[in-house]
Amino acid sequence: LNGIKATRLMWQSTQLFNEERKLLDKGIINEEALKSSFHSDSVNRLLNLEKDDTLDEEKFQLIKKIILVGLTKKEKERVNAKHFIRTIEALNTSDISVLASCYRLSQISQWTDAQAQQTYKVPSNWRQQMVESTGLAAKEMIEELESNLVERKLLTPPVHISPQEIQFNMGLYFRM
């Protein structure tokens, strides 16, 4: 590893270790969780991402959070955390930014009266809000990234009802 990469890896490892220690000191996790195969596999995956130069700060923070939450679960319940880590490994920074923005914006949008039909209405300026939230250059980029995430079944496809309204159907998977 070169000097910058080694420094970054050491800083990230220290950050994860410190947060694990805080959880241990508070009694939220135990020593067994830190000795679990989930922990060693997850940390190894994180280190391999760093070694392959595919780990940026946003991806690191997400995986770190998943590891920390996974450590609070019983071994059988950690399967979802492992799946989430593998999913994040396959995403690039723009994908993560779009998913995070979709989630943030969906939290301020309104459920409609059609909640029983599991539809979700968002403002007509959804794409413009996504551009502002992600910092990406254009609505077309957002549409392309959303389309890729729909193909991966990480987002539900939008249904354009009118120029003033977009809906998302909550079916087999969710708009995150």
mmCIF file of C-alpha atoms in Angstrom:
data_model
loop_
_atom_site.group_PDB
_atom_site.id
_atom_site.type_symbol
_atom_site.label_atom_id
_atom_site.label_comp_id
_atom_site.label_asym_id
_atom_site.label_seq_id
_atom_site.Cartn_x
_atom_site.Cartn_y
_atom_site.Cartn_z
ATOM 1 C CA LEU A 1 0.000 0.000 0.000
ATOM 2 C CA ASN A 2 1.203 3.490 -0.733
ATOM 3 C CA GLY A 3 1.509 6.025 2.089
ATOM 4 C CA ILE A 4 -1.797 7.845 1.525
ATOM 5 C CA LYS A 5 -3.715 4.617 1.124
ATOM 6 C CA ALA A 6 -2.108 3.124 4.241
ATOM 7 C CA THR A 7 -2.914 6.260 6.261
ATOM 8 C CA ARG A 8 -6.534 6.227 5.094
ATOM 9 C CA LEU A 9 -6.850 2.518 5.882
ATOM 10 C CA MET A 10 -5.411 3.060 9.355
ATOM 11 C CA TRP A 11 -7.768 5.997 10.002
ATOM 12 C CA GLN A 12 -10.815 4.022 8.839
ATOM 13 C CA SER A 13 -9.817 0.965 10.881
ATOM 14 C CA THR A 14 -9.312 3.152 13.952
ATOM 15 C CA GLN A 15 -12.696 4.804 13.404
ATOM 16 C CA LEU A 16 -14.447 1.417 13.207
ATOM 17 C CA PHE A 17 -12.507 0.072 16.209
ATOM 18 C CA ASN A 18 -13.378 3.148 18.333
ATOM 19 C CA GLU A 19 -17.088 2.851 17.537
ATOM 20 C CA GLU A 20 -17.034 -0.872 18.292
ATOM 21 C CA ARG A 21 -15.353 -0.126 21.635
ATOM 22 C CA LYS A 22 -18.046 2.444 22.505
ATOM 23 C CA LEU A 23 -20.762 -0.142 21.818
ATOM 24 C CA LEU A 24 -18.863 -2.712 23.866
ATOM 25 C CA ASP A 25 -18.401 -0.302 26.791
ATOM 26 C CA LYS A 26 -22.118 0.570 26.737
ATOM 27 C CA GLY A 27 -23.023 -3.122 26.771
ATOM 28 C CA ILE A 28 -24.782 -2.897 23.389
ATOM 29 C CA ILE A 29 -22.513 -5.578 21.931
ATOM 30 C CA ASN A 30 -20.394 -8.240 23.589
ATOM 31 C CA GLU A 31 -16.949 -9.739 22.978
ATOM 32 C CA GLU A 32 -18.543 -12.698 21.187
ATOM 33 C CA ALA A 33 -19.962 -10.344 18.540
ATOM 34 C CA LEU A 34 -16.451 -9.035 17.858
ATOM 35 C CA LYS A 35 -15.155 -12.613 17.558
ATOM 36 C CA SER A 36 -17.975 -13.684 15.237
ATOM 37 C CA SER A 37 -17.509 -14.784 11.652
ATOM 38 C CA PHE A 38 -19.815 -11.920 10.637
ATOM 39 C CA HIS A 39 -17.375 -9.396 12.094
ATOM 40 C CA SER A 40 -14.232 -10.916 10.626
ATOM 41 C CA ASP A 41 -15.856 -11.466 7.203
ATOM 42 C CA SER A 42 -17.257 -7.927 7.133
ATOM 43 C CA VAL A 43 -13.985 -6.299 8.144
ATOM 44 C CA ASN A 44 -12.130 -8.413 5.553
ATOM 45 C CA ARG A 45 -14.585 -7.291 2.869
ATOM 46 C CA LEU A 46 -14.002 -3.691 3.925
ATOM 47 C CA LEU A 47 -10.217 -4.131 3.754
ATOM 48 C CA ASN A 48 -10.451 -5.796 0.342
ATOM 49 C CA LEU A 49 -12.480 -2.876 -0.983
ATOM 50 C CA GLU A 50 -9.780 -0.515 0.246
ATOM 51 C CA LYS A 51 -7.073 -2.663 -1.303
ATOM 52 C CA ASP A 52 -8.918 -2.705 -4.645
ATOM 53 C CA ASP A 53 -9.327 1.092 -4.503
ATOM 54 C CA THR A 54 -13.133 0.850 -4.637
ATOM 55 C CA LEU A 55 -13.806 2.202 -1.160
ATOM 56 C CA ASP A 56 -14.717 5.858 -0.940
ATOM 57 C CA GLU A 57 -15.749 7.653 2.245
ATOM 58 C CA GLU A 58 -19.486 7.318 1.638
ATOM 59 C CA LYS A 59 -19.259 3.589 0.971
ATOM 60 C CA PHE A 60 -17.013 3.150 4.021
ATOM 61 C CA GLN A 61 -19.488 4.989 6.272
ATOM 62 C CA LEU A 62 -22.403 2.879 5.010
ATOM 63 C CA ILE A 63 -20.598 -0.425 5.460
ATOM 64 C CA LYS A 64 -19.323 0.665 8.877
ATOM 65 C CA LYS A 65 -22.889 1.447 9.996
ATOM 66 C CA ILE A 66 -24.100 -1.920 8.728
ATOM 67 C CA ILE A 67 -21.292 -3.720 10.564
ATOM 68 C CA LEU A 68 -22.071 -1.867 13.788
ATOM 69 C CA VAL A 69 -25.798 -2.615 13.534
ATOM 70 C CA GLY A 70 -25.039 -6.222 12.551
ATOM 71 C CA LEU A 71 -22.934 -6.649 15.690
ATOM 72 C CA THR A 72 -25.985 -5.837 17.814
ATOM 73 C CA LYS A 73 -27.938 -8.706 16.218
ATOM 74 C CA LYS A 74 -27.824 -12.417 16.907
ATOM 75 C CA GLU A 75 -25.800 -14.528 14.476
ATOM 76 C CA LYS A 76 -28.903 -15.781 12.637
ATOM 77 C CA GLU A 77 -30.175 -12.221 12.175
ATOM 78 C CA ARG A 78 -26.943 -11.021 10.557
ATOM 79 C CA VAL A 79 -27.807 -12.463 7.138
ATOM 80 C CA ASN A 80 -29.475 -9.213 6.060
ATOM 81 C CA ALA A 81 -26.437 -7.199 7.102
ATOM 82 C CA LYS A 82 -24.186 -9.459 5.011
ATOM 83 C CA HIS A 83 -26.536 -9.026 2.035
ATOM 84 C CA PHE A 84 -26.548 -5.229 2.439
ATOM 85 C CA ILE A 85 -22.744 -5.147 2.522
ATOM 86 C CA ARG A 86 -22.525 -7.196 -0.684
ATOM 87 C CA THR A 87 -25.076 -4.889 -2.317
ATOM 88 C CA ILE A 88 -23.149 -1.759 -1.329
ATOM 89 C CA GLU A 89 -19.915 -3.270 -2.639
ATOM 90 C CA ALA A 90 -21.487 -3.429 -6.103
ATOM 91 C CA LEU A 91 -22.641 0.197 -6.079
ATOM 92 C CA ASN A 92 -20.677 3.240 -7.140
ATOM 93 C CA THR A 93 -20.730 6.611 -5.408
ATOM 94 C CA SER A 94 -23.424 8.034 -7.719
ATOM 95 C CA ASP A 95 -25.700 5.027 -7.070
ATOM 96 C CA ILE A 96 -25.287 5.472 -3.319
ATOM 97 C CA SER A 97 -25.950 9.189 -3.600
ATOM 98 C CA VAL A 98 -29.175 8.588 -5.559
ATOM 99 C CA LEU A 99 -30.376 5.935 -3.082
ATOM 100 C CA ALA A 100 -29.614 8.199 -0.120
ATOM 101 C CA SER A 101 -31.351 11.148 -1.782
ATOM 102 C CA CYS A 102 -34.394 9.053 -2.677
ATOM 103 C CA TYR A 103 -34.645 8.040 0.947
ATOM 104 C CA ARG A 104 -34.198 11.581 2.297
ATOM 105 C CA LEU A 105 -36.694 13.066 -0.148
ATOM 106 C CA SER A 106 -39.212 10.278 0.415
ATOM 107 C CA GLN A 107 -39.195 11.144 4.112
ATOM 108 C CA ILE A 108 -40.480 14.648 3.375
ATOM 109 C CA SER A 109 -42.968 13.648 0.667
ATOM 110 C CA GLN A 110 -46.539 12.728 1.494
ATOM 111 C CA TRP A 111 -48.355 9.413 1.505
ATOM 112 C CA THR A 112 -51.581 9.781 -0.429
ATOM 113 C CA ASP A 113 -55.070 8.607 0.458
ATOM 114 C CA ALA A 114 -54.265 5.666 -1.765
ATOM 115 C CA GLN A 115 -51.994 4.276 0.929
ATOM 116 C CA ALA A 116 -54.076 1.107 1.017
ATOM 117 C CA GLN A 117 -53.149 0.644 -2.637
ATOM 118 C CA GLN A 118 -49.515 1.163 -1.669
ATOM 119 C CA THR A 119 -48.798 4.105 -3.933
ATOM 120 C CA TYR A 120 -46.594 6.998 -3.079
ATOM 121 C CA LYS A 121 -46.962 10.455 -4.636
ATOM 122 C CA VAL A 122 -44.020 12.754 -4.824
ATOM 123 C CA PRO A 123 -43.769 16.370 -5.928
ATOM 124 C CA SER A 124 -43.633 17.110 -9.640
ATOM 125 C CA ASN A 125 -40.202 18.595 -9.160
ATOM 126 C CA TRP A 126 -38.871 15.256 -7.824
ATOM 127 C CA ARG A 127 -36.050 15.071 -10.346
ATOM 128 C CA GLN A 128 -35.017 18.680 -9.694
ATOM 129 C CA GLN A 129 -34.995 17.950 -5.963
ATOM 130 C CA MET A 130 -32.858 14.863 -6.698
ATOM 131 C CA VAL A 131 -30.392 16.986 -8.708
ATOM 132 C CA GLU A 132 -30.105 19.431 -5.797
ATOM 133 C CA SER A 133 -29.858 16.678 -3.195
ATOM 134 C CA THR A 134 -27.244 14.590 -5.003
ATOM 135 C CA GLY A 135 -25.224 17.403 -6.489
ATOM 136 C CA LEU A 136 -25.284 15.635 -9.852
ATOM 137 C CA ALA A 137 -25.389 17.821 -12.941
ATOM 138 C CA ALA A 138 -28.723 17.078 -14.616
ATOM 139 C CA LYS A 139 -32.114 15.415 -14.384
ATOM 140 C CA GLU A 140 -31.085 13.083 -17.207
ATOM 141 C CA MET A 141 -28.246 11.720 -15.064
ATOM 142 C CA ILE A 142 -30.709 11.106 -12.240
ATOM 143 C CA GLU A 143 -33.094 9.308 -14.607
ATOM 144 C CA GLU A 144 -30.288 7.086 -15.898
ATOM 145 C CA LEU A 145 -29.040 6.229 -12.411
ATOM 146 C CA GLU A 146 -32.587 5.582 -11.171
ATOM 147 C CA SER A 147 -33.171 3.326 -14.175
ATOM 148 C CA ASN A 148 -30.050 1.294 -13.329
ATOM 149 C CA LEU A 149 -31.168 0.993 -9.708
ATOM 150 C CA VAL A 150 -34.645 -0.114 -10.851
ATOM 151 C CA GLU A 151 -33.005 -2.832 -12.967
ATOM 152 C CA ARG A 152 -31.115 -4.015 -9.872
ATOM 153 C CA LYS A 153 -34.416 -4.004 -7.958
ATOM 154 C CA LEU A 154 -33.151 -1.443 -5.463
ATOM 155 C CA LEU A 155 -35.793 1.111 -6.450
ATOM 156 C CA THR A 156 -39.319 0.708 -7.712
ATOM 157 C CA PRO A 157 -39.986 2.191 -11.127
ATOM 158 C CA PRO A 158 -41.778 5.534 -11.222
ATOM 159 C CA VAL A 159 -45.227 5.807 -12.745
ATOM 160 C CA HIS A 160 -45.781 9.143 -14.482
ATOM 161 C CA ILE A 161 -49.429 10.059 -13.994
ATOM 162 C CA SER A 162 -49.282 13.638 -15.206
ATOM 163 C CA PRO A 163 -46.702 16.396 -15.582
ATOM 164 C CA GLN A 164 -47.543 17.452 -12.030
ATOM 165 C CA GLU A 165 -47.405 14.038 -10.416
ATOM 166 C CA ILE A 166 -45.127 11.020 -10.171
ATOM 167 C CA GLN A 167 -46.093 7.931 -8.219
ATOM 168 C CA PHE A 168 -44.060 4.991 -7.046
ATOM 169 C CA ASN A 169 -45.784 1.655 -6.598
ATOM 170 C CA MET A 170 -44.658 -0.234 -3.548
ATOM 171 C CA GLY A 171 -44.646 -3.810 -4.707
ATOM 172 C CA LEU A 172 -42.028 -6.500 -4.449
ATOM 173 C CA TYR A 173 -39.344 -4.059 -3.378
ATOM 174 C CA PHE A 174 -39.350 -0.556 -2.027
ATOM 175 C CA ARG A 175 -38.379 2.888 -3.111
ATOM 176 C CA MET A 176 -35.599 3.526 -0.642
#
